[in-house]
Structures are given as C-alpha cells and as structure tokens.
PDB file of C-alpha atoms in Angstrom:
ATOM      1  CA  UNK A 960      45.562 -28.636 -17.848  1.00 83.00           C
ATOM      2  CA  UNK A 961      46.219 -28.516 -21.681  1.00 89.00           C
ATOM      3  CA  UNK A 962      48.171 -26.137 -23.138  1.00 94.00           C
ATOM      4  CA  UNK A 963      46.748 -24.990 -26.739  1.00 96.00           C
ATOM      5  CA  UNK A 964      49.677 -23.501 -29.381  1.00 97.00           C
ATOM      6  CA  UNK A 965      47.939 -22.169 -32.708  1.00 98.00           C
ATOM      7  CA  UNK A 966      50.780 -21.507 -35.912  1.00 98.00           C
ATOM      8  CA  UNK A 967      50.351 -21.132 -39.385  1.00 98.00           C
ATOM      9  CA  UNK A 968      48.220 -17.778 -40.577  1.00 97.00           C
ATOM     10  CA  UNK A 969      49.746 -15.048 -41.911  1.00 97.00           C
ATOM     11  CA  UNK A 970      48.429 -13.342 -45.740  1.00 98.00           C
ATOM     12  CA  UNK A 971      47.325 -14.782 -48.352  1.00 98.00           C
ATOM     13  CA  UNK A 972      45.230 -13.993 -51.394  1.00 98.00           C
ATOM     14  CA  UNK A 973      41.927 -14.658 -52.469  1.00 98.00           C
ATOM     15  CA  UNK A 974      41.989 -18.598 -53.889  1.00 98.00           C
ATOM     16  CA  UNK A 975      45.036 -19.389 -51.863  1.00 98.00           C
ATOM     17  CA  UNK A 976      45.311 -22.162 -49.500  1.00 98.00           C
ATOM     18  CA  UNK A 977      46.393 -22.001 -45.587  1.00 98.00           C
ATOM     19  CA  UNK A 978      47.448 -25.442 -43.202  1.00 98.00           C
ATOM     20  CA  UNK A 979      46.302 -24.077 -39.293  1.00 98.00           C
ATOM     21  CA  UNK A 980      48.522 -26.061 -36.523  1.00 98.00           C
ATOM     22  CA  UNK A 981      47.219 -26.600 -32.670  1.00 97.00           C
ATOM     23  CA  UNK A 982      49.402 -28.112 -31.258  1.00 96.00           C
ATOM     24  CA  UNK A 983      49.111 -29.707 -27.734  1.00 94.00           C
ATOM     25  CA  UNK A 984      51.148 -30.004 -24.229  1.00 89.00           C
ATOM     26  CA  UNK A 985      50.675 -30.712 -21.302  1.00 84.00           C
ATOM     27  CA  UNK A 986      48.126 -34.531 -21.620  1.00 81.00           C
ATOM     28  CA  UNK A 987      47.407 -36.236 -24.209  1.00 81.00           C
ATOM     29  CA  UNK A 988      45.163 -34.710 -26.552  1.00 80.00           C
ATOM     30  CA  UNK A 989      43.703 -38.265 -27.758  1.00 85.00           C
ATOM     31  CA  UNK A 990      40.614 -38.436 -25.924  1.00 88.00           C
ATOM     32  CA  UNK A 991      39.789 -34.742 -26.488  1.00 92.00           C
ATOM     33  CA  UNK A 992      37.108 -32.986 -28.580  1.00 95.00           C
ATOM     34  CA  UNK A 993      38.924 -30.145 -30.436  1.00 96.00           C
ATOM     35  CA  UNK A 994      37.230 -27.604 -32.454  1.00 98.00           C
ATOM     36  CA  UNK A 995      38.287 -24.277 -34.354  1.00 98.00           C
ATOM     37  CA  UNK A 996      36.642 -20.609 -33.535  1.00 98.00           C
ATOM     38  CA  UNK A 997      37.373 -17.525 -35.315  1.00 98.00           C
ATOM     39  CA  UNK A 998      37.390 -14.374 -34.947  1.00 98.00           C
ATOM     40  CA  UNK A 999      37.078 -11.037 -36.710  1.00 97.00           C
ATOM     41  CA  UNK A1000      37.504  -7.749 -35.661  1.00 95.00           C
ATOM     42  CA  UNK A1001      33.580  -5.956 -34.544  1.00 96.00           C
ATOM     43  CA  UNK A1002      32.213  -9.645 -34.261  1.00 97.00           C
ATOM     44  CA  UNK A1003      31.714 -12.202 -32.427  1.00 97.00           C
ATOM     45  CA  UNK A1004      33.798 -15.285 -32.000  1.00 98.00           C
ATOM     46  CA  UNK A1005      31.745 -17.821 -34.370  1.00 98.00           C
ATOM     47  CA  UNK A1006      32.758 -21.376 -34.839  1.00 98.00           C
ATOM     48  CA  UNK A1007      34.348 -23.045 -37.404  1.00 98.00           C
ATOM     49  CA  UNK A1008      34.687 -26.813 -37.647  1.00 98.00           C
ATOM     50  CA  UNK A1009      35.517 -30.075 -34.950  1.00 98.00           C
ATOM     51  CA  UNK A1010      36.815 -33.240 -34.457  1.00 97.00           C
ATOM     52  CA  UNK A1011      36.043 -35.980 -31.940  1.00 95.00           C
ATOM     53  CA  UNK A1012      38.629 -37.499 -29.923  1.00 87.00           C
ATOM     54  CA  UNK A1013      36.936 -40.622 -29.784  1.00 86.00           C
ATOM     55  CA  UNK A1014      36.226 -41.451 -33.581  1.00 90.00           C
ATOM     56  CA  UNK A1015      37.238 -38.581 -35.442  1.00 89.00           C
ATOM     57  CA  UNK A1016      33.994 -37.051 -36.898  1.00 95.00           C
ATOM     58  CA  UNK A1017      33.912 -33.770 -38.124  1.00 97.00           C
ATOM     59  CA  UNK A1018      31.232 -31.264 -38.139  1.00 98.00           C
ATOM     60  CA  UNK A1019      31.880 -28.095 -40.349  1.00 98.00           C
ATOM     61  CA  UNK A1020      30.290 -24.310 -40.121  1.00 98.00           C
ATOM     62  CA  UNK A1021      28.107 -23.953 -43.545  1.00 98.00           C
ATOM     63  CA  UNK A1022      30.379 -21.104 -44.967  1.00 97.00           C
ATOM     64  CA  UNK A1023      33.469 -23.277 -44.478  1.00 98.00           C
ATOM     65  CA  UNK A1024      31.950 -27.138 -45.824  1.00 98.00           C
ATOM     66  CA  UNK A1025      33.383 -28.263 -48.847  1.00 98.00           C
ATOM     67  CA  UNK A1026      36.625 -25.396 -48.221  1.00 98.00           C
ATOM     68  CA  UNK A1027      38.091 -26.572 -45.322  1.00 98.00           C
ATOM     69  CA  UNK A1028      38.534 -29.765 -43.206  1.00 98.00           C
ATOM     70  CA  UNK A1029      39.650 -30.631 -39.986  1.00 98.00           C
ATOM     71  CA  UNK A1030      42.000 -33.239 -39.136  1.00 97.00           C
ATOM     72  CA  UNK A1031      43.964 -35.208 -35.588  1.00 94.00           C
ATOM     73  CA  UNK A1032      47.218 -36.825 -35.725  1.00 93.00           C
ATOM     74  CA  UNK A1033      47.043 -38.143 -31.934  1.00 89.00           C
ATOM     75  CA  UNK A1034      50.934 -39.067 -32.307  1.00 91.00           C
ATOM     76  CA  UNK A1035      52.076 -35.442 -33.003  1.00 93.00           C
ATOM     77  CA  UNK A1036      49.240 -34.438 -30.379  1.00 93.00           C
ATOM     78  CA  UNK A1037      48.067 -31.802 -33.056  1.00 95.00           C
ATOM     79  CA  UNK A1038      45.146 -30.434 -34.616  1.00 96.00           C
ATOM     80  CA  UNK A1039      45.026 -28.828 -38.386  1.00 98.00           C
ATOM     81  CA  UNK A1040      42.775 -26.661 -40.258  1.00 98.00           C
ATOM     82  CA  UNK A1041      42.930 -26.875 -43.967  1.00 98.00           C
ATOM     83  CA  UNK A1042      41.873 -23.772 -45.501  1.00 98.00           C
ATOM     84  CA  UNK A1043      40.976 -24.072 -49.695  1.00 98.00           C
ATOM     85  CA  UNK A1044      39.640 -21.554 -51.623  1.00 98.00           C
ATOM     86  CA  UNK A1045      40.514 -19.063 -49.104  1.00 98.00           C
ATOM     87  CA  UNK A1046      37.798 -15.489 -49.615  1.00 98.00           C
ATOM     88  CA  UNK A1047      38.175 -11.970 -47.292  1.00 97.00           C
ATOM     89  CA  UNK A1048      35.484 -13.410 -45.390  1.00 97.00           C
ATOM     90  CA  UNK A1049      37.548 -15.677 -43.804  1.00 98.00           C
ATOM     91  CA  UNK A1050      40.068 -13.175 -42.231  1.00 98.00           C
ATOM     92  CA  UNK A1051      39.599 -13.384 -38.932  1.00 98.00           C
ATOM     93  CA  UNK A1052      41.846 -14.580 -35.656  1.00 98.00           C
ATOM     94  CA  UNK A1053      41.645 -18.355 -35.941  1.00 98.00           C
ATOM     95  CA  UNK A1054      41.360 -20.011 -31.992  1.00 98.00           C
ATOM     96  CA  UNK A1055      41.818 -23.754 -31.200  1.00 98.00           C
ATOM     97  CA  UNK A1056      40.090 -24.871 -28.245  1.00 97.00           C
ATOM     98  CA  UNK A1057      39.771 -28.030 -26.671  1.00 96.00           C
ATOM     99  CA  UNK A1058      36.722 -30.043 -24.697  1.00 94.00           C
ATOM    100  CA  UNK A1059      37.417 -33.453 -22.653  1.00 91.00           C
ATOM    101  CA  UNK A1060      33.525 -34.513 -23.300  1.00 90.00           C
ATOM    102  CA  UNK A1061      33.243 -36.668 -25.910  1.00 86.00           C
ATOM    103  CA  UNK A1062      30.780 -34.710 -28.139  1.00 90.00           C
ATOM    104  CA  UNK A1063      30.041 -32.622 -30.918  1.00 93.00           C
ATOM    105  CA  UNK A1064      29.812 -28.728 -30.187  1.00 93.00           C
ATOM    106  CA  UNK A1065      29.644 -25.688 -31.651  1.00 96.00           C
ATOM    107  CA  UNK A1066      28.914 -23.062 -28.180  1.00 96.00           C
ATOM    108  CA  UNK A1067      31.775 -21.720 -27.118  1.00 96.00           C
ATOM    109  CA  UNK A1068      31.005 -22.211 -23.727  1.00 96.00           C
ATOM    110  CA  UNK A1069      31.128 -26.437 -24.181  1.00 95.00           C
ATOM    111  CA  UNK A1070      35.707 -25.781 -24.133  1.00 96.00           C
ATOM    112  CA  UNK A1071      37.979 -25.311 -20.752  1.00 94.00           C
ATOM    113  CA  UNK A1072      40.974 -24.694 -23.032  1.00 95.00           C
ATOM    114  CA  UNK A1073      42.058 -22.325 -25.600  1.00 97.00           C
ATOM    115  CA  UNK A1074      44.428 -21.135 -27.287  1.00 97.00           C
ATOM    116  CA  UNK A1075      45.774 -17.702 -28.156  1.00 97.00           C
ATOM    117  CA  UNK A1076      44.973 -17.622 -31.893  1.00 98.00           C
ATOM    118  CA  UNK A1077      46.762 -16.799 -35.260  1.00 98.00           C
ATOM    119  CA  UNK A1078      45.861 -14.779 -37.729  1.00 98.00           C
ATOM    120  CA  UNK A1079      44.330 -14.876 -41.007  1.00 98.00           C
ATOM    121  CA  UNK A1080      43.843 -11.853 -43.606  1.00 98.00           C
ATOM    122  CA  UNK A1081      43.324 -11.915 -47.026  1.00 98.00           C
ATOM    123  CA  UNK A1082      43.124 -10.362 -49.551  1.00 96.00           C
ATOM    124  CA  UNK A1083      40.531  -9.379 -53.000  1.00 92.00           C
TER     125      UNK A1083
END
C-alpha cells in the first residue's frame, strides 16, 4: 500500500507561482509512475502531468506545458509540481496519483493510489 499526501496549495494571484508536493509513505516511490490531476467545481478530473518511475520521463497536458514542471526526489519519496504563470483557469483541487505500472498514463483508471488533494485558487 502507498499513502499519498499533497501539500502546497493556496491562494495566489494570476501570474504567480506555487509548488505542490506529493509525499508518499508505505513503500518506496522509486519505481512508481506518479501523476498530477486536477478537478475544478462542476468539471471532471483532468490529467495535468506525469513522471515515469523507471527513467523519469515526463508528459504534460497541453494547457500547462511550458508553465508547469513535474519532478521527483526519490530520496525524499516526494514528487513535485512547480506551477508558474498561474492563470484563473488553473484553479482547482490538485491530486497526485501513483501507479506501479511503468508507463506514461493520462487516464485516471490507470492509477491505483490517490491523495486527498490540495486546493489551488488563482485570483485575476
């Protein structure tokens, strides 16, 4: 079992930056594919970014590419999401998710473990 805890959310202004953290406990994170998803009120949960465990390969949603960066520190069992140039459309509850399958996955169904989320609010 893997437990995931997100942190780092908050209220910022458009153009500001935030760094979200996803800390894992229960077992080593090293070989897990880890992704960030987000869900705004009234909308479906959507893929944001993913990092593959085996080689650190990354992939981003078109809407965040060039502004967000996903990274991992396996020594700390933590995955980060650096969010720059935030827009009001980025406001959502952000979730991290983990899969032991070694791939680049955008589908929610591919992930076995989920955190409780951290709220990001962006004022215009």
